[in-house]
Structure formats: structure tokens, C-alpha cells
Short mmCIF file of N, CA and C in Angstrom, two decimals:
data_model
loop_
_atom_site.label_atom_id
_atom_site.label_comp_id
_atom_site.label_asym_id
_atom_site.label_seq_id
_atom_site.Cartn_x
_atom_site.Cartn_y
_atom_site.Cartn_z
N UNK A 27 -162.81 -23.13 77.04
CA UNK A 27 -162.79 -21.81 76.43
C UNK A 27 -163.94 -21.02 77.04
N UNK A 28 -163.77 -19.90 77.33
CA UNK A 28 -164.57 -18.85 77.97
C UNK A 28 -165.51 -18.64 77.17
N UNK A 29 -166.80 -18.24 77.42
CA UNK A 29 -168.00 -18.10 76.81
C UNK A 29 -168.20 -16.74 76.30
N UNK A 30 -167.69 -15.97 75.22
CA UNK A 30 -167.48 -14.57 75.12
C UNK A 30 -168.79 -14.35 73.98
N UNK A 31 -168.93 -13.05 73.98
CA UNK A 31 -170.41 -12.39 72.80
C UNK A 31 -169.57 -12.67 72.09
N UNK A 32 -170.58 -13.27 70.81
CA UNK A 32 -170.22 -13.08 69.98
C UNK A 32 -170.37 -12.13 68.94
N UNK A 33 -169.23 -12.33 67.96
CA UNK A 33 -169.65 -11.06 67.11
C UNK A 33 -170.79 -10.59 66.00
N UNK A 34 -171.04 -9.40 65.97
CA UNK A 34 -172.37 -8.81 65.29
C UNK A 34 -171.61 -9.14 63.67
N UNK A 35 -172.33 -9.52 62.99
CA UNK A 35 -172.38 -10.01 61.46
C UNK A 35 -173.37 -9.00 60.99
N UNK A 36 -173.18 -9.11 59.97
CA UNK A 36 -174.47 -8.57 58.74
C UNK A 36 -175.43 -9.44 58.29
N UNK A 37 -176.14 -9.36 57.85
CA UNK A 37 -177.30 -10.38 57.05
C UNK A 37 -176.44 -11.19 55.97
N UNK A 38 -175.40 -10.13 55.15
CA UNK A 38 -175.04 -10.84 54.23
C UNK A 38 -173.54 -11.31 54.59
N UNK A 39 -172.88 -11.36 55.48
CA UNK A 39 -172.07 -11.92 56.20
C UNK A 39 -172.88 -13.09 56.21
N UNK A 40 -173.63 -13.21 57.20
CA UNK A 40 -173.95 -14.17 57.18
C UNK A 40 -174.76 -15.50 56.29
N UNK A 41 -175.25 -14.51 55.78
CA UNK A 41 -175.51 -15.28 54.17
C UNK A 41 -174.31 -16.20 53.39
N UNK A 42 -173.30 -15.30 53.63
CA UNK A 42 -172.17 -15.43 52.85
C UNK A 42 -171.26 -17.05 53.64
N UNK A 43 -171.90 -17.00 55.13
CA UNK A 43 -170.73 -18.07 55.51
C UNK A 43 -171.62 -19.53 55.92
N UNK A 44 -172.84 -19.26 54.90
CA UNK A 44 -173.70 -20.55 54.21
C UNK A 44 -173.38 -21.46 53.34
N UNK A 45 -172.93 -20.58 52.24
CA UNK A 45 -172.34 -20.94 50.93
C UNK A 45 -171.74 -22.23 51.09
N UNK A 46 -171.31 -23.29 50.43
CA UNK A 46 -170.99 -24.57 50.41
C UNK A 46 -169.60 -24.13 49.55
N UNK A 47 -168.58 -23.44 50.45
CA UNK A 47 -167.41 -23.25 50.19
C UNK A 47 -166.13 -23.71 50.83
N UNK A 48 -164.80 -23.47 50.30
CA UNK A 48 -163.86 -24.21 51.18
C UNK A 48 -162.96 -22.78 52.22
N UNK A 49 -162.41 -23.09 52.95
CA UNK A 49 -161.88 -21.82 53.35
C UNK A 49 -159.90 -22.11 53.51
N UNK A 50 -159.41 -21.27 54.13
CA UNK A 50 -157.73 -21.48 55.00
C UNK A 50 -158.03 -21.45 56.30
N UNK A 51 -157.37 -22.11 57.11
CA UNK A 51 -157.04 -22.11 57.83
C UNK A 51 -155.65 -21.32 58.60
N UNK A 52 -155.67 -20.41 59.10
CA UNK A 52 -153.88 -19.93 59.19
C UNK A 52 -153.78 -20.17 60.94
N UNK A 53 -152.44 -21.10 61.16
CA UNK A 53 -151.88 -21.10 62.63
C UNK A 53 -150.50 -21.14 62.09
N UNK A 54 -149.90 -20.71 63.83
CA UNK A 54 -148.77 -20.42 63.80
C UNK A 54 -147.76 -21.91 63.92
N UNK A 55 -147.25 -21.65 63.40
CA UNK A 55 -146.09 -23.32 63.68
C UNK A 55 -144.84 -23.24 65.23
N UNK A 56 -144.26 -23.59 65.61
CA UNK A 56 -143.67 -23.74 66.46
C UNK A 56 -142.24 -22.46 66.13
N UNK A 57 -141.96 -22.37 64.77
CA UNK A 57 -140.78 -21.68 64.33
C UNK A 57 -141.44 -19.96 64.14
N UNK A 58 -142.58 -19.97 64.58
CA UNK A 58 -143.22 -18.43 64.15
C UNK A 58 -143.61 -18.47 62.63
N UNK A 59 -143.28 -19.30 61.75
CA UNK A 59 -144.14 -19.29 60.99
C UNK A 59 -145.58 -19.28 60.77
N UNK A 60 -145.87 -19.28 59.52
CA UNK A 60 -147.67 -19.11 59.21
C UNK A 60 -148.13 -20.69 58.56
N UNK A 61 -149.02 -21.59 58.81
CA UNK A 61 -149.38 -22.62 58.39
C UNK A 61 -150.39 -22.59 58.09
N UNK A 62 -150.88 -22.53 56.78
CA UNK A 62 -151.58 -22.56 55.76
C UNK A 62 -152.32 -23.29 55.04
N UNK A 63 -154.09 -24.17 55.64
CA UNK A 63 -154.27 -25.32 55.19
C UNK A 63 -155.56 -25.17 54.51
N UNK A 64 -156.20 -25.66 53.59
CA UNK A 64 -157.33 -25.56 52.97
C UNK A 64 -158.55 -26.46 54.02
N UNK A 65 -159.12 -26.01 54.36
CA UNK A 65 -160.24 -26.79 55.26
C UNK A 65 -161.82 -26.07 54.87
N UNK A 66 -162.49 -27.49 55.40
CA UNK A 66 -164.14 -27.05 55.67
C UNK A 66 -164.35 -26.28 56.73
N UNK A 67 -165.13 -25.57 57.08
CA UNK A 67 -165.10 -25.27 58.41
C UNK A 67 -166.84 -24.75 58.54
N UNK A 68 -167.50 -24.97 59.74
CA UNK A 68 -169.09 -24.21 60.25
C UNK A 68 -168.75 -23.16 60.76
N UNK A 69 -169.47 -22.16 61.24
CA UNK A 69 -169.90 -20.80 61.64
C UNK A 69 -171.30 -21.04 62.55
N UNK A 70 -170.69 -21.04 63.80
CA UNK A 70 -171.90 -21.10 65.14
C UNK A 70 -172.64 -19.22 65.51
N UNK A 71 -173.19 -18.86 64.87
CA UNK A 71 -173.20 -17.65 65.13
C UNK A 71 -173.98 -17.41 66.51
N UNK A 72 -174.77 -18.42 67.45
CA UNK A 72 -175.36 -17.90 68.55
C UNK A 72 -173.80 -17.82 69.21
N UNK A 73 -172.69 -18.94 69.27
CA UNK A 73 -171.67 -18.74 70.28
C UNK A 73 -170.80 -18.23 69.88
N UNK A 74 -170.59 -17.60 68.46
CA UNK A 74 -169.80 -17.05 67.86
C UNK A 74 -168.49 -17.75 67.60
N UNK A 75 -168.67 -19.09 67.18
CA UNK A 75 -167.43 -20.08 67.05
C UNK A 75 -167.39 -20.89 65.60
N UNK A 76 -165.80 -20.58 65.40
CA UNK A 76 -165.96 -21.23 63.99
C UNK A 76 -165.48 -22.74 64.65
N UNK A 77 -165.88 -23.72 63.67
CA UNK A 77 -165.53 -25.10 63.92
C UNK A 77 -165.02 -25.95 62.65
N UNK A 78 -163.43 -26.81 62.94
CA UNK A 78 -163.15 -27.32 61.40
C UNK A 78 -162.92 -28.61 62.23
N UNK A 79 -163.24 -29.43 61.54
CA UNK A 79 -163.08 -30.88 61.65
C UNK A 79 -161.22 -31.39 61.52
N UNK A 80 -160.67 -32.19 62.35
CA UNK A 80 -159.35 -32.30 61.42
C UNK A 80 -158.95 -33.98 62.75
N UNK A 81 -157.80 -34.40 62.31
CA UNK A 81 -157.58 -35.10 63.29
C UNK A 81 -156.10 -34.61 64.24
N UNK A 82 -156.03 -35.02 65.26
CA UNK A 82 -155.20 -34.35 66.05
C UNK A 82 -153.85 -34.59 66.11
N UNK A 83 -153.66 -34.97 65.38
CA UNK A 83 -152.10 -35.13 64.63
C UNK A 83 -151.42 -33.83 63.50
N UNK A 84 -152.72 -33.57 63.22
CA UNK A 84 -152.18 -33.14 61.74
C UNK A 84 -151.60 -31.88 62.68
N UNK A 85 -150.96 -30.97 61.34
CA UNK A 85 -149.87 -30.05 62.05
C UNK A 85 -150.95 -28.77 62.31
N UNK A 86 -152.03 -28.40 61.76
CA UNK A 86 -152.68 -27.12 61.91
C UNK A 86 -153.16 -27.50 63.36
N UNK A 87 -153.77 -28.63 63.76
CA UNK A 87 -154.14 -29.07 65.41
C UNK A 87 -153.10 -29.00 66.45
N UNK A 88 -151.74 -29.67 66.13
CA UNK A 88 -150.37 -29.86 66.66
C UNK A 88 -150.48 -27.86 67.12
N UNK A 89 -150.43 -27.37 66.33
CA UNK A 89 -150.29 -25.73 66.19
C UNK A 89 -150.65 -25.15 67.22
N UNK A 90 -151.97 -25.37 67.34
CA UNK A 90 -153.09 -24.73 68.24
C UNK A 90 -152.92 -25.83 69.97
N UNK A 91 -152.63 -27.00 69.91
CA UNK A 91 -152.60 -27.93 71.27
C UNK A 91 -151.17 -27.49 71.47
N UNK A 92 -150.23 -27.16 71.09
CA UNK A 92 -149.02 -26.86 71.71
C UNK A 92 -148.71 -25.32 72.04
N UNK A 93 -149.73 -24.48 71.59
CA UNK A 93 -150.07 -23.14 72.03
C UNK A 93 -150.77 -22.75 72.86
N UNK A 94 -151.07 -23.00 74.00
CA UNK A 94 -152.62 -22.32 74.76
C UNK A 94 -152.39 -20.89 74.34
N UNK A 95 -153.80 -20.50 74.16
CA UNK A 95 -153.61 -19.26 73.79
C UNK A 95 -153.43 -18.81 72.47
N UNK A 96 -152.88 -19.61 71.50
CA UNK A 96 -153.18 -19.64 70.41
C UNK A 96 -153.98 -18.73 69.57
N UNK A 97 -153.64 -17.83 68.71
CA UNK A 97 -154.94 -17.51 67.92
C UNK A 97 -154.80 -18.43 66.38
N UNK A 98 -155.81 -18.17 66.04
CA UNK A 98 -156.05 -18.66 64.40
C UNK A 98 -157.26 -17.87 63.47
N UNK A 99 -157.15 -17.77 62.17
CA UNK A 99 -157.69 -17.11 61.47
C UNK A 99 -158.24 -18.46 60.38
N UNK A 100 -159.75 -18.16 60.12
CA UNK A 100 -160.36 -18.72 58.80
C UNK A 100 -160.82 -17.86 57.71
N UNK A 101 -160.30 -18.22 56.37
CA UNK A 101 -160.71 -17.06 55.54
C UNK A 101 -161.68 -17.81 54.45
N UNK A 102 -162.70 -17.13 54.46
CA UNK A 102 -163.69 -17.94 53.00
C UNK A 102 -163.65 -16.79 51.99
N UNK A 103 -163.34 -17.35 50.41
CA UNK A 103 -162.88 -16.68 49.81
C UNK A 103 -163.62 -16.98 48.38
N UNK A 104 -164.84 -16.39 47.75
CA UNK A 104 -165.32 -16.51 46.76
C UNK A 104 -165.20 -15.57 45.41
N UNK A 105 -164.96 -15.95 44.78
CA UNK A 105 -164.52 -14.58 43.64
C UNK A 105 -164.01 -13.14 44.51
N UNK A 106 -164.63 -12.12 44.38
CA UNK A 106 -164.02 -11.18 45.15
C UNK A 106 -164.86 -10.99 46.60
N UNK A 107 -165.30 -11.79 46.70
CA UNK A 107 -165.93 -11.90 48.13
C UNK A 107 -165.12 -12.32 49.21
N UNK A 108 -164.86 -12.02 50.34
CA UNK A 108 -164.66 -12.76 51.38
C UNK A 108 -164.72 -12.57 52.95
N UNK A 109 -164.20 -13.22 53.53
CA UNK A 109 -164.68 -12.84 55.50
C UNK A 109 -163.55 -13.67 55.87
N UNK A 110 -162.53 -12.66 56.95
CA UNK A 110 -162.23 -13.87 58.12
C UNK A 110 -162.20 -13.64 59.31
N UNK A 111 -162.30 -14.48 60.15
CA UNK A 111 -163.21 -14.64 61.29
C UNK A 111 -161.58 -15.23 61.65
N UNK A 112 -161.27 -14.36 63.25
CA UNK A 112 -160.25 -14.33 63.70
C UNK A 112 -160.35 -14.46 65.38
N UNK A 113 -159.66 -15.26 66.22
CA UNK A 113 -159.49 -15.34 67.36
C UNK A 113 -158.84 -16.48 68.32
N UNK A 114 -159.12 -16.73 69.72
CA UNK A 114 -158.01 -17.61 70.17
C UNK A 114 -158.91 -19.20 70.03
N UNK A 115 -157.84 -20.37 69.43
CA UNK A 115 -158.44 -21.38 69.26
C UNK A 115 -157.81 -22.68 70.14
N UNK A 116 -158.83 -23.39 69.99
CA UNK A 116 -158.60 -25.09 71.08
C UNK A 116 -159.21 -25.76 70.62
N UNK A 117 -158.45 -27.11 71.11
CA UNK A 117 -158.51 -28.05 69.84
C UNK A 117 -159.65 -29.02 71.11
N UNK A 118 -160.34 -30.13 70.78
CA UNK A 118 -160.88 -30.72 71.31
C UNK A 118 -160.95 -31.75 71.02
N UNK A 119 -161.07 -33.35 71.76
CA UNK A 119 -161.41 -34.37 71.77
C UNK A 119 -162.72 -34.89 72.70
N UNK A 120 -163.26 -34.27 72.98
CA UNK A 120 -164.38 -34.22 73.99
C UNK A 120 -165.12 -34.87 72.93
N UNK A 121 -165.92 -35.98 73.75
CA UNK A 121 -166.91 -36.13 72.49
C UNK A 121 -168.14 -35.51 72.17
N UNK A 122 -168.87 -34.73 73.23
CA UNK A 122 -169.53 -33.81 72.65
C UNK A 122 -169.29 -33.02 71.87
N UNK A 123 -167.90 -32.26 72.10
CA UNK A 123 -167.78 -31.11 70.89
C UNK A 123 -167.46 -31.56 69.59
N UNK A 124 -166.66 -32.56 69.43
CA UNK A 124 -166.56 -33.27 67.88
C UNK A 124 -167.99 -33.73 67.49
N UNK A 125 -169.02 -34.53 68.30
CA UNK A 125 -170.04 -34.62 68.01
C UNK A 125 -170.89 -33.38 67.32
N UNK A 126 -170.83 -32.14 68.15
CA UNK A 126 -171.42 -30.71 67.51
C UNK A 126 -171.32 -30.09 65.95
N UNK A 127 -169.76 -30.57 66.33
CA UNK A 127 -168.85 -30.40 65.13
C UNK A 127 -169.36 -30.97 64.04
N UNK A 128 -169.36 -32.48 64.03
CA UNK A 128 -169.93 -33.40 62.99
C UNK A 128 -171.14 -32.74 62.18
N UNK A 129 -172.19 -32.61 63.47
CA UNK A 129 -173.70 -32.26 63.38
C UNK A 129 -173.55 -30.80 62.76
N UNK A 130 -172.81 -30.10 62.46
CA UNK A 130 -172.97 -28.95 61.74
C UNK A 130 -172.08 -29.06 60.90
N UNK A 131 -171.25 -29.63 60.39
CA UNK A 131 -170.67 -30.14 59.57
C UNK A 131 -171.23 -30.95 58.25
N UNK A 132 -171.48 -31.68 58.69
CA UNK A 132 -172.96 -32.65 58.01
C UNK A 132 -174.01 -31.41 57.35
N UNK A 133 -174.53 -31.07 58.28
CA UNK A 133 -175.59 -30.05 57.98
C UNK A 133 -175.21 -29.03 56.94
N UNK A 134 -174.14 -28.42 56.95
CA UNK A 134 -173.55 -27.03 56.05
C UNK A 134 -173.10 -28.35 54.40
N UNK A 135 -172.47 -29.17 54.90
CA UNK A 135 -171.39 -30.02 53.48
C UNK A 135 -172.79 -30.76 53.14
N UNK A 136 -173.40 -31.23 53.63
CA UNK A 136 -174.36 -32.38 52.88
C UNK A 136 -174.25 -33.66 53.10
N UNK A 137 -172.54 -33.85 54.23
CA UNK A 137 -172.14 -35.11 53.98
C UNK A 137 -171.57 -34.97 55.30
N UNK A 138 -171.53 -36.08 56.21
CA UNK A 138 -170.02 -36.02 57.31
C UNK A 138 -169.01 -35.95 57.05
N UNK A 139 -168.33 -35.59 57.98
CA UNK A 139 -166.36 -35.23 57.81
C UNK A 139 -166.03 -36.61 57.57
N UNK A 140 -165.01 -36.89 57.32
CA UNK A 140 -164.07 -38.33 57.39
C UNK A 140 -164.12 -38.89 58.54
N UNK A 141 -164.64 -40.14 58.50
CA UNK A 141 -164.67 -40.99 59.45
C UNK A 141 -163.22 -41.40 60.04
N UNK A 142 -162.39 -40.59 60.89
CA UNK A 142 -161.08 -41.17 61.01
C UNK A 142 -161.26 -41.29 62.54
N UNK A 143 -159.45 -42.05 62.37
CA UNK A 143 -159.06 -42.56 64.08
C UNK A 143 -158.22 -41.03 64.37
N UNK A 144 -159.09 -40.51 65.83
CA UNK A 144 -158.03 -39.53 66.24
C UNK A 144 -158.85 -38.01 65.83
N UNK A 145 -160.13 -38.50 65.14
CA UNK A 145 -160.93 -36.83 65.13
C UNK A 145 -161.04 -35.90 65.85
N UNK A 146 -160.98 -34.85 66.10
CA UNK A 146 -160.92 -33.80 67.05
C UNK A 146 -161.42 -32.32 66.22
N UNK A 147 -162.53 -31.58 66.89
CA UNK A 147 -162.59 -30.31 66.33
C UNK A 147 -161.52 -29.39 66.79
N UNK A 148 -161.48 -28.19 66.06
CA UNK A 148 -160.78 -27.12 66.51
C UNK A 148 -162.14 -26.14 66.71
N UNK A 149 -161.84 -25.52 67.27
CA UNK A 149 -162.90 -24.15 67.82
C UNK A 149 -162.34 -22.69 67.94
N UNK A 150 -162.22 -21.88 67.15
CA UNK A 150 -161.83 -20.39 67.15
C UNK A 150 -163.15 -19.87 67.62
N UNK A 151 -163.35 -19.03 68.74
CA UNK A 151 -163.57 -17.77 69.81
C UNK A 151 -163.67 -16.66 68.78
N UNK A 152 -164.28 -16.58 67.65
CA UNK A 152 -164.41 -15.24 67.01
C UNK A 152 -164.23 -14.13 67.69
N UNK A 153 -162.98 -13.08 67.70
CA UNK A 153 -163.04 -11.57 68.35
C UNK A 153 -163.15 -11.04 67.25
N UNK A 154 -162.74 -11.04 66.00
CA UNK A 154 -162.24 -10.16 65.00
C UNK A 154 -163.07 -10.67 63.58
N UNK A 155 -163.63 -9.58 62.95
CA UNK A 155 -163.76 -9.97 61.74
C UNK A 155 -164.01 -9.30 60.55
N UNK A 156 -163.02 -9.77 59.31
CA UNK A 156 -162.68 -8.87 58.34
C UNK A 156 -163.67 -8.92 57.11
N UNK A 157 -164.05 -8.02 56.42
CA UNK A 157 -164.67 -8.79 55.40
C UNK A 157 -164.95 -7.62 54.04
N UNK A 158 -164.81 -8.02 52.84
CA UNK A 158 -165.48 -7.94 51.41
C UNK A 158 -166.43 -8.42 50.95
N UNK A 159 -167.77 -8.10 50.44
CA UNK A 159 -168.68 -9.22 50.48
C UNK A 159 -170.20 -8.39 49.95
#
């Protein structure tokens, strides 16, 4: 994935995507549908990349590896608060980037992701971002 600026946040944007909350995930399915999953996810704000832990089977990964090009949207959603952070995503097995993944993962939850067979991050390229907050 191309190394693009990332996007300008607010203080309380960014405050906001601290919070020890859960978010959606939205990718597209193979039929043009919308797939709709509850996930953890970090916020890299020097590279401007969101990151969710998942394994590479499941269908929101399937989504994004059978799309190059792909976009995907994460929405964090607290009472009437919220932000989503929108752009093109790729899935990874590299072990550095699942490693990154972990390590800010850990750091934001308190705890590591699930120790499974087949882990892989996803990485959304923030271009777009919506927000109430």
C-alpha cells in the first residue's frame, strides 16, 4: 500500500479514537452487498491507518483479499458521538504488520487479540473522514 498523508484530525477526534470502544467494520461482499462486522480496531495517526486484527478466512478479510482496491469503512460509535475513517484496504500476513497490529492492539485493549491459526491484519489508507463528536 502506498504511503499517502495522512489525514488532519482534531484534538478531540482524536481523543475520541482512544476510548476503549468497539467499532463496524463495513466491506463489500462479492454480490455488491454491504458486510457488516463488529470489530476492535487501532488508529495509527502518524501513517494515517486504521488496523483490525481478524483471521484470513473470515468473510470481512475474504472481502478486502478478493478486491484489490477495495475500500472499507470503520465506524466508532459512542452515545451520540462518532467518526468513520474511510478508505482503500489490504489485508496482510506479513509478519511484521500483524506484529504492529498486535503491538497496538494490546496497547489501546489492555490485552492481545486472539491467539489464532491464520491471523492477519487488515489496514485501511484513511482518505475520508466523517464525524459527530
Amino acid at each position: 500500500m502506498a504511503q499517502a498523508m495522512a489525514p488532519l484530525l482534531s484534538q478531540s477526534t482524536q481523543d475520541f479514537l482512544t476510548e476503549n470502544a468497539l467499532c463496524t467494520l463495513t466491506t463489500c461482499r462479492p454480490d455488491g452487498s454491504f458486510h457488516v462486522a463488529p470489530v476492535r480496531f487501532t488508529w495509527d495517526r502518524d501513517a494515517g491507518l486504521v488496523r483490525v486484527m481478524t483471521v484470513g478466512s473470515r468473510r470481512k478479510a475474504r472481502n478486502i483479499s478478493e478486491r484489490p482496491g477495495a475500500r472499507a469503512t470503520a465506524c466508532q460509535l459512542v452515545g451520540y458521538r462518532w467518526v468513520t475513517l474511510e478508505g482503500p484496504a489490504t489485508v496482510s500476513a506479513e509478519p511484521a504488520r500483524v506484529a504492529e497490529g498486535a503491538r497496538r492492539y494490546t496497547e489501546r485493549y489492555q490485552s492481545p487479540p486472539p491467539d489464532l491459526l491464520g491471523l492477519v491484519v487488515i489496514e485501511i489508507q484513511v482518505d475520508r473522514v466523517l464525524g459527530q463528536h
